[in-house]
Coordinates of C-alpha atoms and ligand atoms in Angstrom, one line a residue:
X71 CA 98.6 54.9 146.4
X72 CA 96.3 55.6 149.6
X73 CA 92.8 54.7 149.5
X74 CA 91.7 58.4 148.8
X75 CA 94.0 58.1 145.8
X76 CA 92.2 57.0 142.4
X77 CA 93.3 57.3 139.2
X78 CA 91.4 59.2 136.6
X79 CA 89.7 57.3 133.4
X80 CA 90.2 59.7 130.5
X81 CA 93.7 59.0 130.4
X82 CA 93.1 55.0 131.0
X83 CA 92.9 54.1 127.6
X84 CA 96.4 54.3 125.7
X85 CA 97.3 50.8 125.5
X86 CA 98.5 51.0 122.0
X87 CA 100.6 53.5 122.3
X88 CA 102.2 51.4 125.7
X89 CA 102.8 48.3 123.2
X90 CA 104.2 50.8 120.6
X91 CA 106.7 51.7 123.0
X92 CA 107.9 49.0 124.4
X93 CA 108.4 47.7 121.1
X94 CA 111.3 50.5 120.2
X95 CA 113.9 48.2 121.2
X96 CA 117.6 49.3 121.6
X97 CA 119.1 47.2 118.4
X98 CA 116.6 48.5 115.9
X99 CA 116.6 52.7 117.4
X100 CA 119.6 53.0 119.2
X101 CA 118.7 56.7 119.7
X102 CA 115.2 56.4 120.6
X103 CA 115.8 54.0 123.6
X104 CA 113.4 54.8 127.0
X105 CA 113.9 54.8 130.3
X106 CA 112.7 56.0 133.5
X107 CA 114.8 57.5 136.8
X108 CA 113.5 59.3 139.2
X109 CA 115.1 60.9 142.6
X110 CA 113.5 61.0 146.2
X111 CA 111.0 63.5 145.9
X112 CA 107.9 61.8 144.5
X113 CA 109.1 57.7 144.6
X114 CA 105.1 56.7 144.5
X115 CA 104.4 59.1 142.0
X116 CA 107.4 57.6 140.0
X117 CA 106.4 53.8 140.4
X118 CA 103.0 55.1 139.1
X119 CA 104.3 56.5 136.4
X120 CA 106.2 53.2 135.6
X121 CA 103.4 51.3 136.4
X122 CA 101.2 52.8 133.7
X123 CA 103.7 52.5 131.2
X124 CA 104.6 49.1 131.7
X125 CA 108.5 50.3 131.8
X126 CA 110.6 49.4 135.0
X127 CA 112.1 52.3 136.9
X128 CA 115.7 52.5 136.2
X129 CA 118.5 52.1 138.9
X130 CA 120.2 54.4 140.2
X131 CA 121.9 55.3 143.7
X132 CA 120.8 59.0 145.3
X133 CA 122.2 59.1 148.7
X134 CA 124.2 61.4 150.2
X135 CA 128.1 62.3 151.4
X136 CA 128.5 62.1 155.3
X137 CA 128.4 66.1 155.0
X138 CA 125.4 66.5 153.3
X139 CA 126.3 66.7 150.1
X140 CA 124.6 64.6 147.4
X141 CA 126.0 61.5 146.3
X142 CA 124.6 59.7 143.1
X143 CA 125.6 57.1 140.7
X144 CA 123.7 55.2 137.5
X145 CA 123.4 51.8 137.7
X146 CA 122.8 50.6 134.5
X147 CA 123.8 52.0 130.8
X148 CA 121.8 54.8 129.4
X149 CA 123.8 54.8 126.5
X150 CA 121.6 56.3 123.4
X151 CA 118.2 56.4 125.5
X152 CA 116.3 59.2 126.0
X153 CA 116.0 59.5 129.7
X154 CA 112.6 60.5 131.4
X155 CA 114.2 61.8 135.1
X156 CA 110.8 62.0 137.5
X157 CA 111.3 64.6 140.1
X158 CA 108.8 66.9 141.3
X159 CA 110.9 69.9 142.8
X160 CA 109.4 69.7 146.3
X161 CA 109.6 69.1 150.1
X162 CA 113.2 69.8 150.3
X163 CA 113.2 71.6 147.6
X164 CA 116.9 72.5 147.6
X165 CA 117.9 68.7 147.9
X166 CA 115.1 67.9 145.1
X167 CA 116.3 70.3 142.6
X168 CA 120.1 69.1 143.3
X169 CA 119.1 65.4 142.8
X170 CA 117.3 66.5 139.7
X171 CA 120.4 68.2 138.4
X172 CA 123.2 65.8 139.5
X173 CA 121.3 62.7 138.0
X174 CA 121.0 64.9 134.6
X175 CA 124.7 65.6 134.4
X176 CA 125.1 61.8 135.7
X177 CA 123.0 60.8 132.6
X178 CA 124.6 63.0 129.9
X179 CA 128.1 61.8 130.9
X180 CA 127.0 58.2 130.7
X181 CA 125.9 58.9 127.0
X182 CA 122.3 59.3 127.3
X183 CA 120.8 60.6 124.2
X184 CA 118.5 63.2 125.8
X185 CA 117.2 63.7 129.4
X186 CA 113.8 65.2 129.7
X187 CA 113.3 66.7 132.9
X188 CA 109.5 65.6 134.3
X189 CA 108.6 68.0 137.2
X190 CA 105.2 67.7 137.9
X191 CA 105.7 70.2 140.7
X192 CA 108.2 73.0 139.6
X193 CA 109.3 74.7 142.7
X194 CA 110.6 78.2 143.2
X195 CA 108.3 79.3 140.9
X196 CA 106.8 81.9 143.3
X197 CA 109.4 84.4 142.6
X198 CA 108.8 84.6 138.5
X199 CA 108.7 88.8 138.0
X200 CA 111.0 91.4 139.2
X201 CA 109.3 93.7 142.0
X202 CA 112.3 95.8 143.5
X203 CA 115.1 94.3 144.1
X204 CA 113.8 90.7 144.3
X205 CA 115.5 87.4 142.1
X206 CA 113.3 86.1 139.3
X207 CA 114.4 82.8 141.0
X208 CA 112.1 80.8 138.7
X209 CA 114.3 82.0 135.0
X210 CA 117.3 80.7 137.8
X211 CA 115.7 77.5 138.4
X212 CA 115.5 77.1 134.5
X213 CA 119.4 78.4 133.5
X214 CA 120.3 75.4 136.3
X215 CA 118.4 72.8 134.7
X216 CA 119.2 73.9 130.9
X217 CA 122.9 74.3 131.5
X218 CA 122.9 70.3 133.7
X219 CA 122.3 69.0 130.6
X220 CA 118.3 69.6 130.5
X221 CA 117.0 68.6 127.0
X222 CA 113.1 69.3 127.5
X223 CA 110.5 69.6 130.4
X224 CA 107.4 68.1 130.9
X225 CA 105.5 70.0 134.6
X226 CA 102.1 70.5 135.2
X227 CA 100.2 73.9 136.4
X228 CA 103.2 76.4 136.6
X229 CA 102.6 79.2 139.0
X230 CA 102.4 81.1 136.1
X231 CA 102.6 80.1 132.6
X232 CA 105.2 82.6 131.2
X233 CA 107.7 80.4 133.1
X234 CA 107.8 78.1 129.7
X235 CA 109.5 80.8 128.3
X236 CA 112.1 81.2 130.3
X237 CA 113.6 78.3 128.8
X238 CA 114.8 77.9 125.2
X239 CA 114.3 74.0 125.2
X240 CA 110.5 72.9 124.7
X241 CA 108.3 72.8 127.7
X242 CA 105.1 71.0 128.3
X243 CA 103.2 72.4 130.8
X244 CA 100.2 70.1 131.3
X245 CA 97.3 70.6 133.4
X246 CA 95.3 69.1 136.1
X247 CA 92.1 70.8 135.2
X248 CA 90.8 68.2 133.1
X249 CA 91.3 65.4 136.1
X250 CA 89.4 67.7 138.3
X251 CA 86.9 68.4 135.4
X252 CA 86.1 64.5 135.2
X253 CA 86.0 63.9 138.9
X254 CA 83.7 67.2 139.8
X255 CA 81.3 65.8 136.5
X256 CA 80.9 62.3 138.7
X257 CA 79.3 64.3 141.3
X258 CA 76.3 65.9 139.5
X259 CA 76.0 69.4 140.8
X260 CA 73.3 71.1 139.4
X261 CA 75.0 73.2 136.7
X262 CA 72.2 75.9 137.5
X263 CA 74.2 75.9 140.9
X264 CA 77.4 76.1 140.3
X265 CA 80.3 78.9 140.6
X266 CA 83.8 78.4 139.8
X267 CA 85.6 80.9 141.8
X268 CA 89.5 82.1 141.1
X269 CA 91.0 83.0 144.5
X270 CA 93.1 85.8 142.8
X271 CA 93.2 87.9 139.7
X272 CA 96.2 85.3 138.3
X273 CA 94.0 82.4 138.4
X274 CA 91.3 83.6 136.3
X275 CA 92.4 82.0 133.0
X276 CA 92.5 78.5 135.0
X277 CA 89.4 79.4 136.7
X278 CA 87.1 79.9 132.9
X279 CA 88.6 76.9 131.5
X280 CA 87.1 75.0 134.0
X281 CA 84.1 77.1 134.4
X282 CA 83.1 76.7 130.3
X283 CA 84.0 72.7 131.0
X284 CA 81.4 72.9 133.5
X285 CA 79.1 75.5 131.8
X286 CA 79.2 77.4 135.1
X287 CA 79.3 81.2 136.6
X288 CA 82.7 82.4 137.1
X289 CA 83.6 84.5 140.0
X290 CA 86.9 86.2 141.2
X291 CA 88.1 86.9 144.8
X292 CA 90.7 89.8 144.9
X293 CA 93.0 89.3 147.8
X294 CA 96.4 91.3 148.8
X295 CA 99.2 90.0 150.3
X296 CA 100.8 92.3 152.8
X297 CA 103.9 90.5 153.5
X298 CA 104.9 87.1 152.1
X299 CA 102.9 84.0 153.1
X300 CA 99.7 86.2 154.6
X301 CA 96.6 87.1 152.2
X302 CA 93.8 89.0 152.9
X303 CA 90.3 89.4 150.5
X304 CA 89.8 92.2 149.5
X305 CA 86.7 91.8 146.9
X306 CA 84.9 89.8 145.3
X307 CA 83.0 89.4 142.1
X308 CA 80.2 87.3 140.8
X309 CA 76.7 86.1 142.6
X310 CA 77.7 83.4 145.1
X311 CA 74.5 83.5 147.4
X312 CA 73.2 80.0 148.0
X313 CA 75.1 78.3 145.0
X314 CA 77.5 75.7 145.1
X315 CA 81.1 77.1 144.4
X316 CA 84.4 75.3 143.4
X317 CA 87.8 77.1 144.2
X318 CA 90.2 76.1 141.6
X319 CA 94.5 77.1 142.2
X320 CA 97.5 75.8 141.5
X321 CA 98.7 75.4 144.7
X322 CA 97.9 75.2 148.7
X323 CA 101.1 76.4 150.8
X324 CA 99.9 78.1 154.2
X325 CA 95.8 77.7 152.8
X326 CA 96.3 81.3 153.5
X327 CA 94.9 82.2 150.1
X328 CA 92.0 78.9 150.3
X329 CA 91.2 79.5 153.9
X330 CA 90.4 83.1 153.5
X331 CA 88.7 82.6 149.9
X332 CA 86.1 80.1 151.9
X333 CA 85.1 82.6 154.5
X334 CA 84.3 85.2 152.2
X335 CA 82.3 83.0 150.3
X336 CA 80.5 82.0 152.7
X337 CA 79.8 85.5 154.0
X338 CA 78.6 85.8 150.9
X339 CA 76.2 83.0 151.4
X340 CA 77.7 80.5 149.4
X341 CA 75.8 77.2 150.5
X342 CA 78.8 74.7 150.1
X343 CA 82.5 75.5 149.0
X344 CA 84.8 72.9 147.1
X345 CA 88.0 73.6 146.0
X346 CA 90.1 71.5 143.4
X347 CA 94.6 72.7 143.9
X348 CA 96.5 70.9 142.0
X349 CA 100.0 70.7 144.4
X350 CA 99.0 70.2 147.8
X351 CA 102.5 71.3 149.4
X352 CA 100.2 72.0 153.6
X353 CA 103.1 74.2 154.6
X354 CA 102.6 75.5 158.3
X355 CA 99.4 75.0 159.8
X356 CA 97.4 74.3 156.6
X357 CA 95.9 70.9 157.3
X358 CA 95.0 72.0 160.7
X359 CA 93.2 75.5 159.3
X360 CA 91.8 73.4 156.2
X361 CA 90.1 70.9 159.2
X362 CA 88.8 73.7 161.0
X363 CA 87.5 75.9 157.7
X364 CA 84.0 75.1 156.3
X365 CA 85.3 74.2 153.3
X366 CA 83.3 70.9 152.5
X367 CA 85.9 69.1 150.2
X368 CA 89.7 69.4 149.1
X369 CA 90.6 67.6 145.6
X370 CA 93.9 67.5 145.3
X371 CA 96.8 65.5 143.3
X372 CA 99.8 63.5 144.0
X373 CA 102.2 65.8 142.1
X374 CA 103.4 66.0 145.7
X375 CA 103.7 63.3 147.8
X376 CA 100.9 63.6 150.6
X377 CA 101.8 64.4 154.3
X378 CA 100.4 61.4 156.6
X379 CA 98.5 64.0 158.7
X380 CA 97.4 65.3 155.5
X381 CA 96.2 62.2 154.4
X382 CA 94.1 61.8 157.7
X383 CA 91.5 64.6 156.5
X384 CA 88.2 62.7 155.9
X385 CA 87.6 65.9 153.2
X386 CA 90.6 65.1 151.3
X387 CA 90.3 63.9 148.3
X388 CA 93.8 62.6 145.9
X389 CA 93.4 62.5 142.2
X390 CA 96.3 61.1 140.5
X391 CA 98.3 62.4 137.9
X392 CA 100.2 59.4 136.9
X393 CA 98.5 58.1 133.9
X394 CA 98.2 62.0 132.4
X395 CA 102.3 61.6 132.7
X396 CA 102.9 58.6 131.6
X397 CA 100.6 59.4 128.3
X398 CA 102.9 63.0 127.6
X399 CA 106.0 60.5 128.4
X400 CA 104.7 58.0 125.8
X401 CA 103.5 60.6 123.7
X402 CA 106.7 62.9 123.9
X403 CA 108.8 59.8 122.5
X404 CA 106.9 58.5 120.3
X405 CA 106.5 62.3 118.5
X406 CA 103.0 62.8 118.7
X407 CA 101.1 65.7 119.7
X408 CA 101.0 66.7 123.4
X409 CA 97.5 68.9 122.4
X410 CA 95.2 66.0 123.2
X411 CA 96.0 65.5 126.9
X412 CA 94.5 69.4 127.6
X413 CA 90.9 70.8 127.2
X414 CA 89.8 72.3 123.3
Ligands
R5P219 C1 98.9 82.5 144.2 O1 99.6 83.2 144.9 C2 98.9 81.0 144.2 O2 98.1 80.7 143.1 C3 98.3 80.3 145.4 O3 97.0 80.9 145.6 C4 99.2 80.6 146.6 O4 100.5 80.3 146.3 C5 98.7 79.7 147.8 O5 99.6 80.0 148.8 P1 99.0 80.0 150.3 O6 98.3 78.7 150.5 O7 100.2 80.2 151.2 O8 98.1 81.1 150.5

């Protein structure tokens, strides 16, 4: 992890549950073995993940054909395990998602018990609804990974929730809000003074959790897109003038939608604008228009990995997600409730 990476403490303390787990051995629950694989898309994310469970990553070989195409082979036996595949669906997304399914028909044919997909970024989730004669490419996505062999999913702030349900295999969509919660408590803004703001009508359910965490004013930014990848403000609601406001989304791709959210806060006379996203993808020019933007911090997470000029942003700040993983991995197979890990 990078300097501007730290880990957060609420999900620290699940040592138990680590011994627990490593104490399932193969000869007493043949079917509840556990291992770890993960593709190229998030590797330090994945040794994170391992790290906090105390369970080694397992081997596998994902390299590619001299055309292009990918090549991959298990290395060890995943005979009666359940297998926890780490891969993010990001960067290249194509090559991600064809790792992520390769290794999961790899696995089943090799005779592993179950493989739970864990895709702390789900990509192609931006097209999720039918408007004229577009794909829903994220119920695509989902028929791919089902009919690989997917047995259940664990991700982490879906572009929009209702994607659970375009799977018929359970789903787990945790959040980062609680991370950010913790890590925006250490700084004590006055509560008096704080705003947490929704950059668009869809984030306003993310946007109150965090707000009633917080016990501060909400406010919503209305914004338009008139042709992919562009966004423009169109309103705003909620008194902004001289308090301190947090933007909260799920994701930064341009910083179209960020960018634009700060300068109409500010020309509402917001004194200082922080935003918390939870996948940090900087597509285009985002790191250079988040430098230039008078947006005083950027809390991201690692779901992604994070660009090296990204990284170089003295108002960049990386939460991890690891240890909330590793606890829904640990808590996934050892059949207790997911519930805890999000907010009452
Ligand atoms: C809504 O569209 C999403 O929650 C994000 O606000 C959006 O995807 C961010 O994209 P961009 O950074 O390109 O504006």
């Amino acid at each position: 992890m990078s300097d501007n990476t730290s880990s957060n403490l609420i999900f620290d303390d699940f040592s138990e549950d680590v011994t627990a787990l490593k104490s399932l051995s193969p000869e007493h629950t043949p079917n509840h073995r556990v291992k770890l694989f993960h593709g190229n898309s998030n590797p330090a994310l994945a040794k994170a993940i391992s790290d906090s469970l105390k369970l080694p990553l397992g081997k596998a070989m994902v390299t590619t054909f001299a055309n292009g195409e990918i090549r991959e082979e298990i290395k060890e036996s995943v005979r009666g395990a359940r297998v926890f595949v780490i891969q993010p669906t990001c960067g290249r997304v194509n090559d991600s998602l064809m790792e992520l399914l390769i290794m999961t028909d790899a696995l089943k044919r090799a005779s592993a018990y179950q493989v739970c997909a864990v895709i702390p970024y789900y990509g192609y989730a931006k097209q999720e609804k039918r408007l004229g004669r577009e794909p829903i490419t994220a119920k695509l996505v989902a028929n791919l990974l089902t009919t690989a062999g997917v047995d259940r999913v664990i991700t982490c702030d879906l572009h929009a929730a209702a994607i659970q349900g375009f799977f018929d295999i359970p789903v787990d969509n945790l959040s980062a809000i609680p991370i950010f919660l913790e890590y925006i408590k250490s700084k004590n803004i006055n509560r008096e003074d704080l705003v947490v703001v929704s950059p668009d009508a869809g984030g306003v359910t993310r946007a109150t959790k965090l707000a009633e965490q917080l016990g501060a004013k909400l406010a919503i930014i209305f914004k338009r897109r008139p042709e992919p990848d562009k966004s423009t403000v169109i309103d705003l609601v909620g008194k902004v003038a001289n308090k301190t406001c947090i933007i909260v989304d799920d994701m930064i791709s341009t910083g179209g939608t960020l960018i634009e959210g700060v300068k109409a806060l500010k020309r509402h006379g917001a004194k200082t604008v922080y935003a918390a996203v939870t996948h940090a993808l900087f597509a285009s020019s985002a790191v250079k228009l988040i430098n230039k933007s008078a947006l005083e911090e950027l809390i991201v997470t690692d779901t992604i990995p994070i660009s090296e000029e990204a990284k170089k942003m003295k108002k960049l700040k990386i939460l991890s997600v690891a240890n909330l993983f590793a606890q829904a991995i640990v808590r996934t197979q050892l059949y207790k409730p997911i519930s805890p890990l999000f907010l009452k």
